[in-house]
C-alpha positions as a Markdown table, in Angstrom:
| # | Residue | x | y | z |
|---|---|---|---|---|
| 1 | Met | 76.2 | 126.8 | 100.2 |
| 2 | His | 79.4 | 125.7 | 102.0 |
| 3 | Asn | 79.2 | 124.7 | 105.7 |
| 4 | Val | 81.8 | 123.5 | 108.2 |
| 5 | Ile | 80.4 | 120.2 | 109.4 |
| 6 | Ala | 81.9 | 118.0 | 112.2 |
| 7 | Ala | 80.9 | 115.1 | 114.4 |
| 8 | Pro | 78.5 | 115.9 | 117.2 |
| 9 | Gly | 80.2 | 117.4 | 120.3 |
| 10 | Val | 83.1 | 118.9 | 118.3 |
| 11 | Lys | 83.5 | 122.7 | 118.7 |
| 12 | Leu | 84.8 | 125.2 | 116.2 |
| 13 | Ser | 87.6 | 126.2 | 118.5 |
| 14 | Ala | 88.9 | 122.6 | 118.6 |
| 15 | Leu | 89.4 | 122.3 | 114.9 |
| 16 | Arg | 92.9 | 122.1 | 113.5 |
| 17 | Arg | 92.1 | 120.7 | 110.0 |
| 18 | Val | 89.2 | 121.1 | 107.6 |
| 19 | Leu | 88.8 | 118.7 | 104.7 |
| 20 | Ser | 87.0 | 119.2 | 101.4 |
| 21 | His | 87.4 | 119.2 | 97.6 |
| 22 | Pro | 90.1 | 121.6 | 96.5 |
| 23 | Val | 87.6 | 123.8 | 94.6 |
| 24 | Ala | 85.5 | 124.1 | 97.8 |
| 25 | Leu | 88.5 | 125.0 | 99.9 |
| 26 | Asp | 89.5 | 127.7 | 97.3 |
| 27 | Gln | 86.0 | 129.1 | 97.5 |
| 28 | Cys | 86.3 | 129.6 | 101.3 |
| 29 | Arg | 89.5 | 131.5 | 101.6 |
| 30 | Asp | 88.1 | 134.1 | 103.9 |
| 31 | Phe | 87.2 | 131.4 | 106.5 |
| 32 | Phe | 90.7 | 130.2 | 106.6 |
| 33 | Arg | 92.1 | 133.7 | 106.7 |
| 34 | His | 90.0 | 134.4 | 109.8 |
| 35 | His | 90.9 | 131.0 | 111.4 |
| 36 | Pro | 94.7 | 130.7 | 110.7 |
| 37 | Gln | 95.0 | 127.8 | 113.2 |
| 38 | Ile | 92.9 | 125.6 | 110.9 |
| 39 | Glu | 94.7 | 123.9 | 108.0 |
| 40 | Pro | 92.8 | 123.3 | 104.7 |
| 41 | Val | 93.3 | 119.7 | 103.6 |
| 42 | Pro | 92.3 | 118.6 | 100.1 |
| 43 | Phe | 89.9 | 115.6 | 99.9 |
| 44 | Tyr | 88.3 | 113.8 | 97.0 |
| 45 | Asp | 84.8 | 115.0 | 97.6 |
| 46 | Thr | 82.9 | 117.6 | 99.7 |
| 47 | Ala | 80.2 | 115.2 | 101.2 |
| 48 | Gly | 82.9 | 112.5 | 101.4 |
| 49 | Ser | 85.0 | 114.7 | 103.7 |
| 50 | Val | 82.1 | 115.0 | 106.1 |
| 51 | Lys | 81.5 | 111.2 | 106.0 |
| 52 | His | 85.3 | 110.6 | 106.6 |
| 53 | Val | 85.7 | 112.9 | 109.7 |
| 54 | Ile | 82.5 | 111.6 | 111.3 |
| 55 | Ala | 83.1 | 107.9 | 110.6 |
| 56 | Asn | 86.6 | 108.2 | 112.1 |
| 57 | Gln | 85.4 | 110.3 | 115.0 |
| 58 | Gln | 88.1 | 112.9 | 114.3 |
| 59 | Leu | 87.6 | 115.5 | 117.1 |
| 60 | Asp | 90.0 | 118.1 | 115.7 |
| 61 | Ala | 88.7 | 118.0 | 112.1 |
| 62 | Ala | 85.7 | 118.9 | 110.0 |
| 63 | Gly | 84.5 | 118.9 | 106.4 |
| 64 | Ile | 83.2 | 121.6 | 104.1 |
| 65 | Ala | 80.0 | 120.5 | 102.3 |
| 66 | Gly | 76.3 | 121.3 | 101.8 |
| 67 | Arg | 73.6 | 120.9 | 104.5 |
| 68 | Gln | 72.5 | 117.6 | 103.0 |
| 69 | Ala | 75.8 | 116.1 | 104.1 |
| 70 | Ala | 75.1 | 117.0 | 107.7 |
| 71 | Arg | 71.7 | 115.4 | 107.5 |
| 72 | Glu | 73.0 | 112.3 | 105.7 |
| 73 | Tyr | 75.9 | 111.6 | 108.1 |
| 74 | Ser | 74.4 | 113.0 | 111.3 |
| 75 | Gly | 76.9 | 115.8 | 111.5 |
| 76 | Lys | 76.7 | 119.2 | 113.2 |
| 77 | Ile | 77.1 | 122.4 | 111.3 |
| 78 | Leu | 79.6 | 124.5 | 113.2 |
| 79 | Gln | 79.5 | 127.5 | 110.8 |
| 80 | Ala | 77.1 | 128.0 | 107.9 |
| 81 | Asn | 77.5 | 129.7 | 104.5 |
| 82 | Ile | 81.3 | 130.3 | 104.7 |
| 83 | Glu | 81.8 | 130.7 | 100.9 |
| 84 | Asp | 83.4 | 133.9 | 99.8 |
| 85 | Asp | 80.9 | 134.6 | 97.1 |
| 86 | Lys | 77.3 | 134.1 | 98.3 |
| 87 | Arg | 76.1 | 133.9 | 94.7 |
| 88 | Asn | 78.4 | 131.1 | 93.8 |
| 89 | Phe | 76.4 | 128.2 | 92.5 |
| 90 | Thr | 77.3 | 124.7 | 91.1 |
| 91 | Arg | 75.2 | 123.5 | 88.2 |
| 92 | Phe | 74.6 | 119.8 | 87.6 |
| 93 | Phe | 73.3 | 118.1 | 84.5 |
| 94 | Leu | 71.1 | 115.0 | 84.3 |
| 95 | Ile | 72.2 | 113.0 | 81.2 |
| 96 | Arg | 70.3 | 110.2 | 79.7 |
| 97 | Arg | 70.9 | 107.8 | 76.8 |
| 98 | Ser | 69.2 | 108.5 | 73.5 |
| 99 | Ser | 68.0 | 105.6 | 71.4 |
| 100 | Ser | 69.2 | 107.3 | 68.2 |
| 101 | Ile | 70.8 | 110.4 | 66.8 |
| 102 | Arg | 69.4 | 112.3 | 63.9 |
| 103 | Lys | 71.9 | 114.1 | 61.7 |
| 104 | Thr | 70.6 | 117.1 | 59.9 |
| 105 | Asn | 72.8 | 117.5 | 56.8 |
| 106 | Leu | 73.6 | 121.2 | 56.4 |
| 107 | Arg | 75.9 | 120.6 | 53.5 |
| 108 | Gln | 75.3 | 123.3 | 50.9 |
| 109 | Lys | 75.9 | 122.7 | 47.2 |
| 110 | Asn | 78.2 | 125.1 | 45.4 |
| 111 | Ser | 78.1 | 125.9 | 41.7 |
| 112 | Lys | 79.8 | 122.6 | 40.9 |
| 113 | Gly | 77.4 | 120.6 | 42.9 |
| 114 | Gln | 79.9 | 119.8 | 45.6 |
| 115 | Gly | 79.3 | 119.8 | 49.3 |
| 116 | Ser | 80.9 | 122.6 | 51.3 |
| 117 | Ala | 79.8 | 122.4 | 54.9 |
| 118 | Ala | 79.7 | 120.3 | 58.0 |
| 119 | Ser | 76.6 | 118.4 | 59.3 |
| 120 | Val | 75.0 | 119.1 | 62.6 |
| 121 | Ser | 74.3 | 116.2 | 65.0 |
| 122 | Arg | 71.2 | 116.7 | 67.1 |
| 123 | Lys | 69.8 | 114.4 | 69.8 |
| 124 | Gln | 66.5 | 113.0 | 68.7 |
| 125 | Ser | 64.4 | 113.5 | 71.9 |
| 126 | Leu | 61.5 | 115.6 | 73.1 |
| 127 | Thr | 62.4 | 119.1 | 74.1 |
| 128 | Leu | 61.8 | 119.8 | 77.8 |
| 129 | Pro | 58.9 | 122.3 | 78.6 |
| 130 | Gly | 60.4 | 125.8 | 79.0 |
| 131 | Ala | 63.7 | 124.8 | 77.3 |
| 132 | Asn | 65.3 | 128.1 | 76.4 |
| 133 | Lys | 69.0 | 127.4 | 76.5 |
| 134 | Thr | 71.2 | 125.3 | 74.2 |
| 135 | Ser | 74.7 | 123.9 | 74.6 |
| 136 | Ile | 76.8 | 123.1 | 71.5 |
| 137 | Ala | 80.3 | 122.1 | 70.5 |
| 138 | Phe | 82.0 | 122.9 | 67.2 |
| 139 | Lys | 85.4 | 122.9 | 65.5 |
| 140 | Leu | 86.8 | 125.4 | 63.1 |
| 141 | Lys | 89.6 | 125.4 | 60.7 |
| 142 | Asn | 92.6 | 127.6 | 61.8 |
| 143 | Leu | 91.9 | 130.3 | 59.3 |
| 144 | Pro | 91.8 | 134.1 | 59.7 |
| 145 | Gly | 88.3 | 135.2 | 60.7 |
| 146 | Ser | 86.9 | 131.8 | 61.3 |
| 147 | Leu | 85.9 | 132.4 | 64.9 |
| 148 | Phe | 84.4 | 135.8 | 63.9 |
| 149 | Lys | 82.3 | 134.1 | 61.2 |
| 150 | Ser | 81.1 | 131.4 | 63.6 |
| 151 | Leu | 80.0 | 133.9 | 66.3 |
| 152 | Ser | 78.4 | 136.2 | 63.7 |
| 153 | Val | 75.7 | 133.6 | 63.0 |
| 154 | Phe | 74.3 | 134.3 | 66.5 |
| 155 | Ala | 74.8 | 138.1 | 66.4 |
| 156 | Leu | 72.9 | 138.3 | 63.1 |
| 157 | Arg | 69.9 | 136.8 | 64.8 |
| 158 | Asp | 70.2 | 138.6 | 68.1 |
| 159 | Ile | 70.9 | 135.4 | 70.0 |
| 160 | Ser | 72.8 | 136.0 | 73.2 |
| 161 | Leu | 75.7 | 133.8 | 74.2 |
| 162 | Ser | 76.1 | 133.0 | 77.9 |
| 163 | Lys | 79.4 | 131.1 | 77.6 |
| 164 | Ile | 82.2 | 130.4 | 75.2 |
| 165 | Glu | 85.3 | 128.4 | 75.9 |
| 166 | Ser | 87.8 | 126.2 | 74.1 |
| 167 | Arg | 89.3 | 122.8 | 74.9 |
| 168 | Pro | 92.3 | 121.2 | 73.2 |
| 169 | Met | 91.7 | 118.1 | 71.1 |
| 170 | Arg | 93.4 | 114.9 | 72.4 |
| 171 | Gly | 96.2 | 113.8 | 70.1 |
| 172 | Arg | 95.9 | 116.8 | 67.9 |
| 173 | Pro | 98.2 | 119.6 | 69.2 |
| 174 | Trp | 97.1 | 123.2 | 68.7 |
| 175 | Glu | 93.6 | 122.1 | 67.5 |
| 176 | Tyr | 90.6 | 123.1 | 69.7 |
| 177 | Val | 86.9 | 122.5 | 70.1 |
| 178 | Phe | 84.7 | 125.4 | 71.1 |
| 179 | Tyr | 81.9 | 125.0 | 73.6 |
| 180 | Val | 79.1 | 127.6 | 73.5 |
| 181 | Asp | 75.9 | 128.1 | 75.5 |
| 182 | Phe | 73.3 | 130.4 | 73.9 |
| 183 | Leu | 70.0 | 131.6 | 75.2 |
| 184 | Arg | 67.5 | 130.1 | 72.8 |
| 185 | Gly | 65.6 | 126.8 | 72.7 |
| 186 | Asp | 64.7 | 124.7 | 69.7 |
| 187 | Asp | 63.1 | 127.5 | 67.7 |
| 188 | Glu | 63.5 | 128.7 | 64.1 |
| 189 | Pro | 66.2 | 131.4 | 64.8 |
| 190 | Ala | 68.3 | 128.8 | 66.7 |
| 191 | Arg | 67.9 | 126.2 | 64.0 |
| 192 | Asn | 68.8 | 128.7 | 61.3 |
| 193 | Ala | 71.9 | 129.8 | 63.3 |
| 194 | Leu | 73.0 | 126.2 | 63.6 |
| 195 | Arg | 72.6 | 125.6 | 59.9 |
| 196 | His | 74.6 | 128.8 | 59.2 |
| 197 | Leu | 77.3 | 127.6 | 61.7 |
| 198 | Gly | 77.4 | 124.3 | 59.9 |
| 199 | Glu | 78.5 | 126.2 | 56.7 |
| 200 | Val | 81.7 | 127.5 | 58.4 |
| 201 | Ala | 82.5 | 124.8 | 60.9 |
| 202 | Glu | 84.1 | 121.4 | 60.4 |
| 203 | Phe | 81.5 | 119.9 | 62.7 |
| 204 | Val | 78.7 | 121.1 | 65.0 |
| 205 | Lys | 77.1 | 119.0 | 67.8 |
| 206 | Val | 74.1 | 119.9 | 69.9 |
| 207 | Leu | 74.9 | 118.8 | 73.4 |
| 208 | Gly | 71.5 | 119.6 | 74.9 |
| 209 | Ile | 68.5 | 121.9 | 74.9 |
| 210 | Tyr | 67.1 | 122.6 | 78.4 |
| 211 | Pro | 65.6 | 125.3 | 80.7 |
| 212 | Ala | 68.1 | 127.9 | 81.9 |
| 213 | Ala | 68.9 | 127.8 | 85.6 |
């Protein structure tokens, strides 16, 4: 939740500038629409904006951040929950190093005994209790129907996708990697879907298996 936080003693009516990360500012448009005298000022970080205005005793400025920033820097919340969308959440991931990576070879043999599919890279680690969501990345050849074929491996097994997006590959114009979240953990239908995806993709990488938020 976004809050307007200033140094102790500062009043909302005295504010002329409010600092925060550009994304946070954009998520609080209604606040600035109702307070046209206050200028939104981009800053590198939400909590950092609160630290900045309090450390510098800026009496006409505040920051937009979570409640923890007010506690951390001894600030005062002048107005709480100012975000436009009250159901807007930010998700964070805790990433750890893995000692090794196990590659499950999904290469299928054709009639001539030649390989025809990509391999899937999976992190060799214990699955978290209650893990029911998986994030993957994969690349396809630019051929008619390739995206349809890749997504059908999930539809055929009644696996629901919660996100799909593409990102360009650095140094390889007009080539993209697809990032997908699907709502299954490390179970047989998910493993079969990944094996099937490995038959149509150039590569498949499992980024993580974890409990859904």
